Short mmCIF file of C-alpha atoms in Angstrom, two decimals:
data_model
loop_
_atom_site.label_atom_id
_atom_site.label_comp_id
_atom_site.label_asym_id
_atom_site.label_seq_id
_atom_site.Cartn_x
_atom_site.Cartn_y
_atom_site.Cartn_z
CA MET A 1 -23.79 2.26 -13.11
CA THR A 2 -21.42 0.50 -15.44
CA ASP A 3 -18.84 -2.20 -14.41
CA PRO A 4 -15.51 -0.49 -14.40
CA ILE A 5 -13.71 -3.97 -14.96
CA ARG A 6 -13.06 -4.32 -18.68
CA PRO A 7 -12.06 -7.41 -20.67
CA THR A 8 -8.34 -8.09 -20.45
CA ASP A 9 -6.58 -7.32 -23.76
CA ASP A 10 -2.98 -7.15 -24.84
CA GLY A 11 -2.53 -3.45 -23.91
CA ALA A 12 -3.46 -4.12 -20.36
CA ARG A 13 -1.26 -7.08 -20.08
CA ARG A 14 1.59 -5.01 -21.60
CA GLN A 15 0.96 -2.19 -19.14
CA ALA A 16 0.71 -4.43 -16.14
CA ARG A 17 4.02 -6.22 -17.05
CA ARG A 18 5.84 -2.91 -17.56
CA LEU A 19 4.66 -1.76 -14.08
CA ARG A 20 5.95 -4.98 -12.52
CA ASP A 21 9.15 -5.00 -14.33
CA ALA A 22 9.90 -1.51 -13.30
CA ALA A 23 9.32 -2.12 -9.76
CA ARG A 24 12.03 -1.70 -7.24
CA HIS A 25 9.79 -0.63 -4.37
CA GLY A 26 6.28 -1.12 -3.43
CA VAL A 27 3.77 -1.41 -0.75
CA LEU A 28 3.29 -4.89 0.86
CA GLY A 29 -0.01 -5.89 2.41
CA VAL A 30 -0.06 -8.82 4.80
CA LEU A 31 -2.47 -10.16 7.55
CA ASP A 32 -1.66 -9.19 11.15
CA PRO A 33 -1.39 -12.63 12.73
CA ALA A 34 -2.87 -11.12 16.12
CA THR A 35 -5.98 -9.52 14.73
CA GLY A 36 -6.34 -10.91 11.13
CA ARG A 37 -6.31 -7.14 10.06
CA PRO A 38 -4.59 -5.81 6.91
CA GLN A 39 -1.18 -4.53 7.67
CA LEU A 40 0.99 -2.39 5.21
CA SER A 41 4.66 -1.79 4.83
CA ARG A 42 7.00 -0.28 2.30
CA VAL A 43 9.41 -2.97 0.88
CA ALA A 44 12.31 -3.22 -1.71
CA LEU A 45 11.68 -5.44 -4.72
CA LEU A 46 13.41 -6.91 -7.79
CA PRO A 47 11.43 -8.48 -10.61
CA THR A 48 12.41 -11.90 -11.73
CA ARG A 49 12.43 -13.21 -15.31
CA SER A 50 9.01 -14.89 -14.75
CA ALA A 51 5.87 -13.03 -13.27
CA ASP A 52 7.46 -13.06 -9.82
CA LEU A 53 9.44 -10.67 -7.70
CA LEU A 54 12.00 -11.02 -4.95
CA MET A 55 11.85 -9.15 -1.75
CA LEU A 56 14.54 -8.34 0.89
CA VAL A 57 13.15 -8.50 4.50
CA SER A 58 14.45 -8.19 8.08
CA THR A 59 13.42 -10.83 10.32
CA LEU A 60 12.95 -7.96 12.79
CA SER A 61 10.16 -6.58 10.80
CA ARG A 62 6.40 -7.10 11.64
CA HIS A 63 5.77 -8.18 8.14
CA TRP A 64 8.27 -11.06 8.42
CA THR A 65 6.44 -12.27 11.57
CA ALA A 66 3.05 -12.04 9.71
CA LEU A 67 4.35 -13.81 6.58
CA GLU A 68 5.69 -16.68 8.68
CA ALA A 69 1.99 -17.07 10.03
CA ASP A 70 0.34 -16.77 6.72
CA PRO A 71 2.49 -16.32 3.38
CA ARG A 72 -0.58 -14.81 1.30
CA CYS A 73 0.22 -11.17 0.58
CA ALA A 74 -0.54 -8.31 -1.72
CA LEU A 75 1.78 -5.69 -3.39
CA MET A 76 0.90 -2.22 -4.79
CA LEU A 77 3.21 -1.03 -7.69
CA ASP A 78 2.96 2.18 -9.24
CA GLU A 79 4.91 4.68 -11.14
CA THR A 80 6.19 7.96 -9.72
CA THR A 81 4.60 10.48 -11.69
CA SER A 82 4.15 14.13 -11.15
CA GLY A 83 0.42 14.19 -12.23
CA ASP A 84 -2.74 13.10 -10.55
CA PRO A 85 -2.08 9.90 -8.53
CA MET A 86 -5.77 8.76 -9.16
CA ALA A 87 -5.10 8.97 -13.02
CA ALA A 88 -1.78 7.18 -12.87
CA PRO A 89 -1.66 3.42 -13.74
CA ARG A 90 -1.17 1.16 -10.77
CA LEU A 91 -0.83 -2.70 -10.35
CA SER A 92 -1.80 -4.84 -7.33
CA LEU A 93 -0.73 -8.26 -7.22
CA ASP A 94 -1.75 -11.27 -5.07
CA ALA A 95 1.25 -13.33 -4.09
CA ARG A 96 2.50 -16.07 -1.79
CA ALA A 97 5.89 -15.39 -0.05
CA LEU A 98 8.48 -18.40 -0.38
CA PRO A 99 12.08 -18.68 0.74
CA ALA A 100 14.60 -17.61 -1.80
CA ASP A 101 18.39 -18.09 -2.22
CA LYS A 102 19.89 -14.86 -0.91
CA ALA A 103 23.55 -15.61 -1.91
CA ALA A 104 22.50 -16.61 -5.47
CA ALA A 105 20.64 -13.30 -5.95
CA GLN A 106 23.14 -10.95 -4.46
CA GLN A 107 24.65 -9.65 -7.66
CA ASP A 108 21.34 -8.86 -9.17
CA TRP A 109 19.90 -7.36 -5.92
CA LEU A 110 22.94 -5.04 -5.40
CA ALA A 111 22.98 -3.88 -8.98
CA ALA A 112 19.28 -2.77 -8.58
CA HIS A 113 19.78 -1.53 -4.95
CA PRO A 114 23.39 -0.34 -4.50
CA GLY A 115 22.57 1.15 -1.05
CA ALA A 116 21.81 -2.41 0.37
CA GLU A 117 25.42 -3.41 0.09
CA ILE A 118 25.85 -2.18 3.75
CA TYR A 119 23.10 -4.69 5.02
CA TYR A 120 22.54 -7.30 2.36
CA HIS A 121 24.77 -9.89 4.23
CA PHE A 122 23.18 -9.20 7.71
CA ALA A 123 22.01 -12.47 9.31
CA ASP A 124 18.61 -10.98 9.97
CA PHE A 125 18.00 -10.13 6.41
CA ARG A 126 16.22 -12.86 4.31
CA LEU A 127 15.31 -12.98 0.68
CA LEU A 128 11.72 -13.95 -0.17
CA HIS A 129 10.40 -15.02 -3.50
CA LEU A 130 6.90 -13.61 -4.20
CA GLU A 131 5.00 -16.10 -6.34
CA VAL A 132 2.35 -13.99 -8.08
CA GLU A 133 -1.05 -15.59 -8.42
CA GLY A 134 -2.86 -12.81 -10.15
CA GLY A 135 -3.22 -9.04 -10.36
CA PHE A 136 -5.50 -6.13 -10.76
CA LEU A 137 -4.65 -3.14 -12.92
CA VAL A 138 -6.08 0.39 -12.94
CA GLY A 139 -4.92 1.81 -16.18
CA GLY A 140 -6.34 5.15 -15.42
CA PHE A 141 -9.60 6.69 -14.03
CA GLY A 142 -12.30 4.00 -14.27
CA ARG A 143 -10.26 1.66 -16.42
CA ALA A 144 -9.75 -1.67 -14.43
CA PHE A 145 -8.58 -5.17 -15.51
CA ARG A 146 -8.19 -8.41 -13.86
CA LEU A 147 -5.19 -10.31 -14.68
CA THR A 148 -4.14 -13.96 -14.24
CA ARG A 149 -0.64 -15.20 -13.62
CA ALA A 150 -0.45 -16.06 -17.39
CA ASP A 151 -1.43 -12.47 -18.24
CA LEU A 152 1.59 -11.30 -16.19
CA GLU A 153 4.31 -13.67 -17.46
CA ASN A 154 6.93 -12.25 -19.83
CA MET B 1 19.61 -8.60 16.75
CA THR B 2 18.12 -5.46 18.48
CA ASP B 3 14.48 -4.64 18.50
CA PRO B 4 13.90 -1.78 15.93
CA ILE B 5 10.91 -0.41 17.69
CA ARG B 6 11.77 2.47 19.82
CA PRO B 7 9.90 4.26 22.64
CA THR B 8 7.43 6.62 21.17
CA ASP B 9 8.62 10.25 21.70
CA ASP B 10 7.31 13.75 20.90
CA GLY B 11 9.56 13.70 17.65
CA ALA B 12 7.95 10.52 16.27
CA ARG B 13 4.38 11.96 17.23
CA ARG B 14 5.22 15.13 15.32
CA GLN B 15 6.50 13.26 12.27
CA ALA B 16 3.47 10.98 12.20
CA ARG B 17 0.93 13.84 12.46
CA ARG B 18 2.85 15.66 9.74
CA LEU B 19 2.64 12.68 7.34
CA ARG B 20 -1.02 12.14 8.22
CA ASP B 21 -1.87 15.95 7.84
CA ALA B 22 -0.08 16.16 4.46
CA ALA B 23 -1.80 12.94 2.97
CA ARG B 24 -4.03 13.53 -0.10
CA HIS B 25 -3.51 10.15 -1.45
CA GLY B 26 -2.39 6.68 -0.04
CA VAL B 27 -2.65 3.01 -0.31
CA LEU B 28 -5.55 1.35 1.15
CA GLY B 29 -5.43 -2.19 2.59
CA VAL B 30 -8.63 -4.20 3.04
CA LEU B 31 -9.67 -7.75 3.40
CA ASP B 32 -10.78 -9.57 0.20
CA PRO B 33 -14.37 -10.85 1.40
CA ALA B 34 -14.16 -13.90 -0.84
CA THR B 35 -10.75 -15.19 0.40
CA GLY B 36 -9.71 -13.15 3.51
CA ARG B 37 -6.47 -12.10 1.68
CA PRO B 38 -5.02 -8.60 1.98
CA GLN B 39 -6.23 -6.48 -1.08
CA LEU B 40 -4.69 -2.97 -1.85
CA SER B 41 -5.94 0.12 -3.78
CA ARG B 42 -4.78 3.64 -4.24
CA VAL B 43 -7.19 6.08 -2.71
CA ALA B 44 -7.88 9.81 -2.46
CA LEU B 45 -7.84 11.19 1.09
CA LEU B 46 -8.37 14.33 3.23
CA PRO B 47 -7.27 14.52 6.84
CA THR B 48 -9.84 15.86 9.36
CA ARG B 49 -9.04 18.02 12.32
CA SER B 50 -8.82 15.11 14.59
CA ALA B 51 -6.60 11.94 13.98
CA ASP B 52 -8.79 10.78 11.00
CA LEU B 53 -9.13 11.13 7.39
CA LEU B 54 -11.85 11.14 4.76
CA MET B 55 -11.91 9.01 1.79
CA LEU B 56 -13.97 9.39 -1.42
CA VAL B 57 -14.73 5.80 -2.87
CA SER B 58 -16.98 4.62 -5.77
CA THR B 59 -19.43 1.86 -4.89
CA LEU B 60 -18.25 0.17 -8.06
CA SER B 61 -14.80 -0.36 -6.60
CA ARG B 62 -13.72 -3.73 -5.06
CA HIS B 63 -12.55 -1.90 -1.85
CA TRP B 64 -15.94 -0.59 -1.38
CA THR B 65 -17.43 -4.04 -1.44
CA ALA B 66 -14.66 -5.19 0.84
CA LEU B 67 -15.29 -2.46 3.45
CA GLU B 68 -18.95 -3.30 3.33
CA ALA B 69 -18.20 -6.80 4.56
CA ASP B 70 -15.45 -5.76 6.94
CA PRO B 71 -14.84 -2.00 7.81
CA ARG B 72 -11.15 -2.81 9.26
CA CYS B 73 -8.59 -1.37 6.99
CA ALA B 74 -5.05 -0.03 6.90
CA LEU B 75 -3.51 3.08 5.18
CA MET B 76 0.02 3.67 3.97
CA LEU B 77 0.95 7.33 3.73
CA ASP B 78 4.21 8.52 2.82
CA GLU B 79 5.98 11.54 1.37
CA THR B 80 7.11 11.70 -2.24
CA THR B 81 10.74 12.16 -2.12
CA SER B 82 13.53 11.91 -4.73
CA GLY B 83 15.80 9.88 -2.58
CA ASP B 84 15.81 6.21 -1.35
CA PRO B 85 12.13 5.17 -0.44
CA MET B 86 13.40 2.76 2.14
CA ALA B 87 15.15 5.79 4.13
CA ALA B 88 12.00 7.99 3.66
CA PRO B 89 9.54 8.32 6.50
CA ARG B 90 6.22 6.55 6.13
CA LEU B 91 3.21 6.06 8.34
CA SER B 92 0.75 3.20 8.37
CA LEU B 93 -2.48 3.35 10.05
CA ASP B 94 -5.04 1.07 11.29
CA ALA B 95 -8.52 2.31 10.74
CA ARG B 96 -12.36 1.53 10.63
CA ALA B 97 -14.38 2.85 7.69
CA LEU B 98 -17.65 4.67 8.64
CA PRO B 99 -20.14 6.68 6.65
CA ALA B 100 -19.42 10.34 6.21
CA ASP B 101 -21.57 13.37 5.12
CA LYS B 102 -20.53 13.88 1.43
CA ALA B 103 -22.46 17.13 1.10
CA ALA B 104 -20.98 18.77 4.17
CA ALA B 105 -17.45 17.88 3.09
CA GLN B 106 -17.76 19.02 -0.64
CA GLN B 107 -16.11 22.36 -0.05
CA ASP B 108 -13.15 21.08 1.77
CA TRP B 109 -12.78 18.06 -0.56
CA LEU B 110 -12.88 20.02 -3.69
CA ALA B 111 -10.20 22.63 -2.26
CA ALA B 112 -7.94 19.75 -1.84
CA HIS B 113 -8.86 17.58 -4.87
CA PRO B 114 -10.03 20.11 -7.72
CA GLY B 115 -10.08 17.36 -10.28
CA ALA B 116 -12.82 15.61 -8.37
CA GLU B 117 -15.31 18.44 -9.33
CA ILE B 118 -16.35 16.33 -12.42
CA TYR B 119 -17.32 13.20 -10.26
CA TYR B 120 -17.77 14.23 -6.68
CA HIS B 121 -21.66 14.52 -7.05
CA PHE B 122 -21.82 11.14 -8.98
CA ALA B 123 -24.55 8.83 -7.05
CA ASP B 124 -21.88 6.07 -6.97
CA PHE B 125 -19.24 8.07 -5.14
CA ARG B 126 -19.46 7.93 -1.30
CA LEU B 127 -17.64 9.55 1.37
CA LEU B 128 -16.10 7.54 4.28
CA HIS B 129 -14.71 8.58 7.43
CA LEU B 130 -11.67 6.56 8.56
CA GLU B 131 -11.60 6.30 12.22
CA VAL B 132 -8.03 5.80 13.18
CA GLU B 133 -7.15 3.35 15.84
CA GLY B 134 -3.37 3.47 15.91
CA GLY B 135 -0.42 3.47 13.73
CA PHE B 136 3.15 2.43 12.97
CA LEU B 137 5.92 4.93 11.94
CA VAL B 138 9.14 4.22 10.09
CA GLY B 139 11.11 7.34 10.49
CA GLY B 140 14.04 5.95 8.52
CA PHE B 141 16.06 2.89 8.27
CA GLY B 142 15.74 0.71 11.34
CA ARG B 143 13.68 3.47 13.32
CA ALA B 144 10.20 2.42 14.01
CA PHE B 145 7.60 3.48 16.54
CA ARG B 146 4.17 2.31 17.67
CA LEU B 147 1.49 5.01 17.89
CA THR B 148 -1.66 5.03 19.77
CA ARG B 149 -4.74 7.14 18.57
CA ALA B 150 -3.79 9.72 21.31
CA ASP B 151 -0.43 10.08 19.78
CA LEU B 152 -1.82 10.85 16.39
CA GLU B 153 -4.37 13.52 17.65
CA ASN B 154 -3.64 17.18 16.84
#
């Protein structure tokens, strides 16, 4: 019985930032406002130049309603690999959802998500800024690291 | 502004069951016992013959600790596709984690997860039965369905 959480080193910091910077999609975890249970959705993302990410959300989605009630959320980011998903590196982030300027981000968003051209301007689509508070990296089987926001900053 | 949630039909039920039956991995959402925040992990899964799934978990993992405090959890299951992840079908499930018989499930588990042969018998690995209470299917862009447990039963 050994603690699988290792001291955070530069290799872990680099791997975590690489996963964050490569993220264009991820799984979002929020709290269901009716029950307090965890609730998961697939979301479209775009990393910012800091530790944070932008997320495009419809106000018709259930995660929008949940984030209005409680902005605390989590993200799971991983690489698509052809190997064993339990051996592949993945990063989970703790974040807080804040409003973001959709018009200002339009060019960057559509460069990363060209398919969104059709609906980016729809009134029910809002852009949120996910302010990252910390993270948890699994670098492979039994190799885990806790990360602060400072560890994740470029 | 139209409600994206459609009446549940047999096509939605079939698509949801197919996603569940194909799941060997997924993203698990639990509640962090210290903060009440959502917390996400990648997990290995095996569907049962009912609506439920089995999950192999190390007692050294943080989701084990979280589920001991509160067994309510969520799963995100999706297909690996080469296309746009926002257009690909995905199923999120609400579940409750219960103890399961690891020895009885060993043969089925290792047939689905041959790489687990190395650690399946480790004392810190436990098998949990995820009793599914309901689900939410996104069958594609703007096509969402709520599912009861009965909708998900084979």
